[in-house]
mmCIF file of the C-alpha atoms, coordinates in Angstrom:
data_MODEL
# 
_entry.id   MODEL 
# 
loop_
_atom_site.group_PDB 
_atom_site.id 
_atom_site.type_symbol 
_atom_site.label_atom_id 
_atom_site.label_alt_id 
_atom_site.label_comp_id 
_atom_site.label_asym_id 
_atom_site.label_entity_id 
_atom_site.label_seq_id 
_atom_site.pdbx_PDB_ins_code 
_atom_site.Cartn_x 
_atom_site.Cartn_y 
_atom_site.Cartn_z 
_atom_site.occupancy 
_atom_site.B_iso_or_equiv 
_atom_site.pdbx_formal_charge 
_atom_site.auth_seq_id 
_atom_site.auth_comp_id 
_atom_site.auth_asym_id 
_atom_site.auth_atom_id 
_atom_site.pdbx_PDB_model_num 
ATOM 1   C CA . MET A 1 1   ? -68.038 -78.348 22.996 1.00 0.00 ? 1   MET A CA 1 
ATOM 2   C CA . LYS A 1 2   ? -65.464 -77.083 20.557 1.00 0.00 ? 2   LYS A CA 1 
ATOM 3   C CA . ARG A 1 3   ? -66.374 -73.452 21.499 1.00 0.00 ? 3   ARG A CA 1 
ATOM 4   C CA . LEU A 1 4   ? -66.038 -74.255 25.243 1.00 0.00 ? 4   LEU A CA 1 
ATOM 5   C CA . LEU A 1 5   ? -62.571 -75.822 24.654 1.00 0.00 ? 5   LEU A CA 1 
ATOM 6   C CA . GLN A 1 6   ? -61.443 -72.656 22.705 1.00 0.00 ? 6   GLN A CA 1 
ATOM 7   C CA . LEU A 1 7   ? -62.649 -70.451 25.614 1.00 0.00 ? 7   LEU A CA 1 
ATOM 8   C CA . ILE A 1 8   ? -60.749 -72.597 28.195 1.00 0.00 ? 8   ILE A CA 1 
ATOM 9   C CA . ILE A 1 9   ? -57.558 -72.509 26.142 1.00 0.00 ? 9   ILE A CA 1 
ATOM 10  C CA . THR A 1 10  ? -57.824 -68.741 25.534 1.00 0.00 ? 10  THR A CA 1 
ATOM 11  C CA . ALA A 1 11  ? -58.402 -68.037 29.243 1.00 0.00 ? 11  ALA A CA 1 
ATOM 12  C CA . GLY A 1 12  ? -55.435 -70.286 30.151 1.00 0.00 ? 12  GLY A CA 1 
ATOM 13  C CA . LEU A 1 13  ? -53.224 -68.423 27.677 1.00 0.00 ? 13  LEU A CA 1 
ATOM 14  C CA . LEU A 1 14  ? -54.312 -65.000 28.852 1.00 0.00 ? 14  LEU A CA 1 
ATOM 15  C CA . SER A 1 15  ? -53.639 -65.862 32.501 1.00 0.00 ? 15  SER A CA 1 
ATOM 16  C CA . ALA A 1 16  ? -50.245 -67.366 31.645 1.00 0.00 ? 16  ALA A CA 1 
ATOM 17  C CA . CYS A 1 17  ? -49.211 -64.231 29.759 1.00 0.00 ? 17  CYS A CA 1 
ATOM 18  C CA . SER A 1 18  ? -50.060 -61.785 32.494 1.00 0.00 ? 18  SER A CA 1 
ATOM 19  C CA . TYR A 1 19  ? -47.318 -59.837 34.160 1.00 0.00 ? 19  TYR A CA 1 
ATOM 20  C CA . ASP A 1 20  ? -46.760 -57.189 36.752 1.00 0.00 ? 20  ASP A CA 1 
ATOM 21  C CA . GLU A 1 21  ? -47.210 -53.756 35.106 1.00 0.00 ? 21  GLU A CA 1 
ATOM 22  C CA . GLY A 1 22  ? -46.086 -51.797 38.171 1.00 0.00 ? 22  GLY A CA 1 
ATOM 23  C CA . LEU A 1 23  ? -43.175 -49.447 37.653 1.00 0.00 ? 23  LEU A CA 1 
ATOM 24  C CA . ASP A 1 24  ? -40.417 -49.847 40.260 1.00 0.00 ? 24  ASP A CA 1 
ATOM 25  C CA . LEU A 1 25  ? -38.874 -46.588 41.444 1.00 0.00 ? 25  LEU A CA 1 
ATOM 26  C CA . LEU A 1 26  ? -35.598 -46.684 43.371 1.00 0.00 ? 26  LEU A CA 1 
ATOM 27  C CA . GLN A 1 27  ? -33.540 -44.089 45.213 1.00 0.00 ? 27  GLN A CA 1 
ATOM 28  C CA . LEU A 1 28  ? -29.985 -43.347 43.965 1.00 0.00 ? 28  LEU A CA 1 
ATOM 29  C CA . THR A 1 29  ? -27.686 -41.236 46.136 1.00 0.00 ? 29  THR A CA 1 
ATOM 30  C CA . VAL A 1 30  ? -24.725 -39.484 44.468 1.00 0.00 ? 30  VAL A CA 1 
ATOM 31  C CA . ARG A 1 31  ? -22.068 -38.007 46.802 1.00 0.00 ? 31  ARG A CA 1 
ATOM 32  C CA . LEU A 1 32  ? -19.467 -35.622 45.400 1.00 0.00 ? 32  LEU A CA 1 
ATOM 33  C CA . VAL A 1 33  ? -15.957 -36.180 46.854 1.00 0.00 ? 33  VAL A CA 1 
ATOM 34  C CA . TYR A 1 34  ? -13.829 -33.029 46.686 1.00 0.00 ? 34  TYR A CA 1 
ATOM 35  C CA . PRO A 1 35  ? -10.029 -33.196 46.397 1.00 0.00 ? 35  PRO A CA 1 
ATOM 36  C CA . GLU A 1 36  ? -8.042  -32.494 49.536 1.00 0.00 ? 36  GLU A CA 1 
ATOM 37  C CA . ASN A 1 37  ? -7.063  -28.929 50.249 1.00 0.00 ? 37  ASN A CA 1 
ATOM 38  C CA . THR A 1 38  ? -9.792  -27.440 48.084 1.00 0.00 ? 38  THR A CA 1 
ATOM 39  C CA . VAL A 1 39  ? -13.237 -26.767 49.487 1.00 0.00 ? 39  VAL A CA 1 
ATOM 40  C CA . GLN A 1 40  ? -15.714 -28.500 51.710 1.00 0.00 ? 40  GLN A CA 1 
ATOM 41  C CA . PRO A 1 41  ? -18.887 -29.967 50.132 1.00 0.00 ? 41  PRO A CA 1 
ATOM 42  C CA . TYR A 1 42  ? -21.402 -27.231 49.447 1.00 0.00 ? 42  TYR A CA 1 
ATOM 43  C CA . GLU A 1 43  ? -25.052 -26.796 48.486 1.00 0.00 ? 43  GLU A CA 1 
ATOM 44  C CA . GLY A 1 44  ? -26.070 -26.227 44.943 1.00 0.00 ? 44  GLY A CA 1 
ATOM 45  C CA . ALA A 1 45  ? -23.619 -28.133 42.788 1.00 0.00 ? 45  ALA A CA 1 
ATOM 46  C CA . ARG A 1 46  ? -25.429 -29.460 39.663 1.00 0.00 ? 46  ARG A CA 1 
ATOM 47  C CA . VAL A 1 47  ? -25.452 -33.280 39.109 1.00 0.00 ? 47  VAL A CA 1 
ATOM 48  C CA . GLU A 1 48  ? -26.806 -34.880 35.900 1.00 0.00 ? 48  GLU A CA 1 
ATOM 49  C CA . LEU A 1 49  ? -27.861 -38.489 35.720 1.00 0.00 ? 49  LEU A CA 1 
ATOM 50  C CA . ARG A 1 50  ? -28.233 -39.960 32.213 1.00 0.00 ? 50  ARG A CA 1 
ATOM 51  C CA . SER A 1 51  ? -30.017 -43.256 31.519 1.00 0.00 ? 51  SER A CA 1 
ATOM 52  C CA . ILE A 1 52  ? -27.963 -45.346 29.146 1.00 0.00 ? 52  ILE A CA 1 
ATOM 53  C CA . GLY A 1 53  ? -30.037 -46.476 26.184 1.00 0.00 ? 53  GLY A CA 1 
ATOM 54  C CA . ARG A 1 54  ? -33.243 -44.640 27.106 1.00 0.00 ? 54  ARG A CA 1 
ATOM 55  C CA . ASP A 1 55  ? -32.267 -40.958 26.414 1.00 0.00 ? 55  ASP A CA 1 
ATOM 56  C CA . ALA A 1 56  ? -33.552 -39.783 29.766 1.00 0.00 ? 56  ALA A CA 1 
ATOM 57  C CA . VAL A 1 57  ? -31.696 -37.082 31.777 1.00 0.00 ? 57  VAL A CA 1 
ATOM 58  C CA . PHE A 1 58  ? -32.338 -36.256 35.397 1.00 0.00 ? 58  PHE A CA 1 
ATOM 59  C CA . VAL A 1 59  ? -30.943 -33.216 37.156 1.00 0.00 ? 59  VAL A CA 1 
ATOM 60  C CA . ASP A 1 60  ? -30.561 -32.429 40.815 1.00 0.00 ? 60  ASP A CA 1 
ATOM 61  C CA . SER A 1 61  ? -28.351 -30.180 42.943 1.00 0.00 ? 61  SER A CA 1 
ATOM 62  C CA . THR A 1 62  ? -26.365 -31.172 46.030 1.00 0.00 ? 62  THR A CA 1 
ATOM 63  C CA . ASP A 1 63  ? -27.336 -30.464 49.619 1.00 0.00 ? 63  ASP A CA 1 
ATOM 64  C CA . ALA A 1 64  ? -24.897 -28.974 52.118 1.00 0.00 ? 64  ALA A CA 1 
ATOM 65  C CA . GLN A 1 65  ? -23.136 -32.367 52.480 1.00 0.00 ? 65  GLN A CA 1 
ATOM 66  C CA . GLY A 1 66  ? -22.495 -32.600 48.704 1.00 0.00 ? 66  GLY A CA 1 
ATOM 67  C CA . VAL A 1 67  ? -25.204 -35.234 48.138 1.00 0.00 ? 67  VAL A CA 1 
ATOM 68  C CA . ALA A 1 68  ? -27.770 -35.338 45.318 1.00 0.00 ? 68  ALA A CA 1 
ATOM 69  C CA . ARG A 1 69  ? -30.704 -37.736 45.457 1.00 0.00 ? 69  ARG A CA 1 
ATOM 70  C CA . PHE A 1 70  ? -32.584 -39.195 42.479 1.00 0.00 ? 70  PHE A CA 1 
ATOM 71  C CA . THR A 1 71  ? -35.705 -41.362 42.159 1.00 0.00 ? 71  THR A CA 1 
ATOM 72  C CA . VAL A 1 72  ? -35.328 -43.535 39.033 1.00 0.00 ? 72  VAL A CA 1 
ATOM 73  C CA . THR A 1 73  ? -36.352 -46.793 37.453 1.00 0.00 ? 73  THR A CA 1 
ATOM 74  C CA . PRO A 1 74  ? -33.930 -49.716 37.466 1.00 0.00 ? 74  PRO A CA 1 
ATOM 75  C CA . GLY A 1 75  ? -31.294 -49.528 34.747 1.00 0.00 ? 75  GLY A CA 1 
ATOM 76  C CA . ILE A 1 76  ? -27.806 -48.440 33.862 1.00 0.00 ? 76  ILE A CA 1 
ATOM 77  C CA . TYR A 1 77  ? -26.901 -44.820 34.317 1.00 0.00 ? 77  TYR A CA 1 
ATOM 78  C CA . GLU A 1 78  ? -24.034 -42.282 34.043 1.00 0.00 ? 78  GLU A CA 1 
ATOM 79  C CA . ALA A 1 79  ? -23.627 -39.465 36.598 1.00 0.00 ? 79  ALA A CA 1 
ATOM 80  C CA . SER A 1 80  ? -21.610 -36.302 35.864 1.00 0.00 ? 80  SER A CA 1 
ATOM 81  C CA . THR A 1 81  ? -21.029 -32.899 37.372 1.00 0.00 ? 81  THR A CA 1 
ATOM 82  C CA . SER A 1 82  ? -19.272 -29.696 36.392 1.00 0.00 ? 82  SER A CA 1 
ATOM 83  C CA . SER A 1 83  ? -19.340 -26.706 38.693 1.00 0.00 ? 83  SER A CA 1 
ATOM 84  C CA . GLN A 1 84  ? -17.475 -23.574 39.837 1.00 0.00 ? 84  GLN A CA 1 
ATOM 85  C CA . PHE A 1 85  ? -17.000 -22.353 43.368 1.00 0.00 ? 85  PHE A CA 1 
ATOM 86  C CA . LEU A 1 86  ? -15.713 -18.921 44.414 1.00 0.00 ? 86  LEU A CA 1 
ATOM 87  C CA . ASP A 1 87  ? -13.686 -19.075 47.688 1.00 0.00 ? 87  ASP A CA 1 
ATOM 88  C CA . SER A 1 88  ? -13.762 -15.479 48.949 1.00 0.00 ? 88  SER A CA 1 
ATOM 89  C CA . ALA A 1 89  ? -13.117 -16.244 52.642 1.00 0.00 ? 89  ALA A CA 1 
ATOM 90  C CA . GLY A 1 90  ? -9.532  -15.133 52.797 1.00 0.00 ? 90  GLY A CA 1 
ATOM 91  C CA . ALA A 1 91  ? -7.505  -12.146 51.579 1.00 0.00 ? 91  ALA A CA 1 
ATOM 92  C CA . THR A 1 92  ? -6.837  -14.049 48.326 1.00 0.00 ? 92  THR A CA 1 
ATOM 93  C CA . TRP A 1 93  ? -9.864  -15.193 46.381 1.00 0.00 ? 93  TRP A CA 1 
ATOM 94  C CA . TRP A 1 94  ? -9.815  -18.402 44.352 1.00 0.00 ? 94  TRP A CA 1 
ATOM 95  C CA . ARG A 1 95  ? -12.151 -19.728 41.636 1.00 0.00 ? 95  ARG A CA 1 
ATOM 96  C CA . TYR A 1 96  ? -12.298 -23.555 41.719 1.00 0.00 ? 96  TYR A CA 1 
ATOM 97  C CA . ASN A 1 97  ? -13.554 -25.617 38.727 1.00 0.00 ? 97  ASN A CA 1 
ATOM 98  C CA . PHE A 1 98  ? -14.754 -29.081 39.532 1.00 0.00 ? 98  PHE A CA 1 
ATOM 99  C CA . ASN A 1 99  ? -15.484 -31.948 37.105 1.00 0.00 ? 99  ASN A CA 1 
ATOM 100 C CA . GLY A 1 100 ? -16.307 -35.618 37.607 1.00 0.00 ? 100 GLY A CA 1 
ATOM 101 C CA . VAL A 1 101 ? -18.045 -38.516 35.929 1.00 0.00 ? 101 VAL A CA 1 
ATOM 102 C CA . ARG A 1 102 ? -19.072 -42.034 36.940 1.00 0.00 ? 102 ARG A CA 1 
ATOM 103 C CA . SER A 1 103 ? -20.236 -44.526 34.274 1.00 0.00 ? 103 SER A CA 1 
ATOM 104 C CA . MET A 1 104 ? -21.938 -47.895 34.233 1.00 0.00 ? 104 MET A CA 1 
ATOM 105 C CA . ILE A 1 105 ? -23.916 -47.326 37.457 1.00 0.00 ? 105 ILE A CA 1 
ATOM 106 C CA . VAL A 1 106 ? -26.293 -50.265 37.888 1.00 0.00 ? 106 VAL A CA 1 
ATOM 107 C CA . VAL A 1 107 ? -29.463 -49.304 39.734 1.00 0.00 ? 107 VAL A CA 1 
ATOM 108 C CA . SER A 1 108 ? -31.523 -52.278 40.893 1.00 0.00 ? 108 SER A CA 1 
ATOM 109 C CA . ALA A 1 109 ? -33.450 -53.525 43.870 1.00 0.00 ? 109 ALA A CA 1 
ATOM 110 C CA . ASP A 1 110 ? -30.485 -55.759 44.677 1.00 0.00 ? 110 ASP A CA 1 
ATOM 111 C CA . SER A 1 111 ? -27.782 -53.076 44.629 1.00 0.00 ? 111 SER A CA 1 
ATOM 112 C CA . LEU A 1 112 ? -26.649 -50.509 47.163 1.00 0.00 ? 112 LEU A CA 1 
ATOM 113 C CA . ASN A 1 113 ? -27.785 -47.560 44.946 1.00 0.00 ? 113 ASN A CA 1 
ATOM 114 C CA . SER A 1 114 ? -25.300 -45.157 46.547 1.00 0.00 ? 114 SER A CA 1 
ATOM 115 C CA . ILE A 1 115 ? -22.203 -43.922 44.684 1.00 0.00 ? 115 ILE A CA 1 
ATOM 116 C CA . ASP A 1 116 ? -19.364 -41.494 45.024 1.00 0.00 ? 116 ASP A CA 1 
ATOM 117 C CA . ILE A 1 117 ? -17.911 -39.289 42.272 1.00 0.00 ? 117 ILE A CA 1 
ATOM 118 C CA . GLU A 1 118 ? -14.254 -38.365 42.803 1.00 0.00 ? 118 GLU A CA 1 
ATOM 119 C CA . LEU A 1 119 ? -13.879 -34.825 41.519 1.00 0.00 ? 119 LEU A CA 1 
ATOM 120 C CA . LYS A 1 120 ? -10.931 -33.288 39.643 1.00 0.00 ? 120 LYS A CA 1 
ATOM 121 C CA . SER A 1 121 ? -10.246 -29.614 40.218 1.00 0.00 ? 121 SER A CA 1 
ATOM 122 C CA . SER A 1 122 ? -8.343  -26.649 38.998 1.00 0.00 ? 122 SER A CA 1 
ATOM 123 C CA . ARG A 1 123 ? -8.111  -23.207 40.557 1.00 0.00 ? 123 ARG A CA 1 
ATOM 124 C CA . LYS A 1 124 ? -7.371  -19.733 39.484 1.00 0.00 ? 124 LYS A CA 1 
ATOM 125 C CA . ARG A 1 125 ? -6.634  -16.683 41.564 1.00 0.00 ? 125 ARG A CA 1 
ATOM 126 C CA . VAL A 1 126 ? -9.253  -13.985 41.300 1.00 0.00 ? 126 VAL A CA 1 
ATOM 127 C CA . VAL A 1 127 ? -7.971  -10.444 41.284 1.00 0.00 ? 127 VAL A CA 1 
ATOM 128 C CA . HIS A 1 128 ? -10.462 -8.013  42.762 1.00 0.00 ? 128 HIS A CA 1 
# 
């Protein structure tokens, strides 16, 4: 009888301590917003996504609309970008440097999971 009672208690405790071991993966969209009078969004700008507290780094590049897409677990992230673009369309060529960062991005099933990064830029004339 004592052994049966121990088995019932153990089974009850094991079932009460069970949890969902599935790993949730969520989509995060990062759109780069370029300053006025610089360039239009372009394909290939590198975007890094760093998980705060977990030492994980994800890297993607933008599509032609300036959007990078990540598939990550819920958490808090920081997104950053640093890129160069050579504008050789006119008679005067310009090299643009773009930088931007966005911190404390909360990725969860309850959030929008789409952010914009406002870029800062500098430009230098290229002599050719």
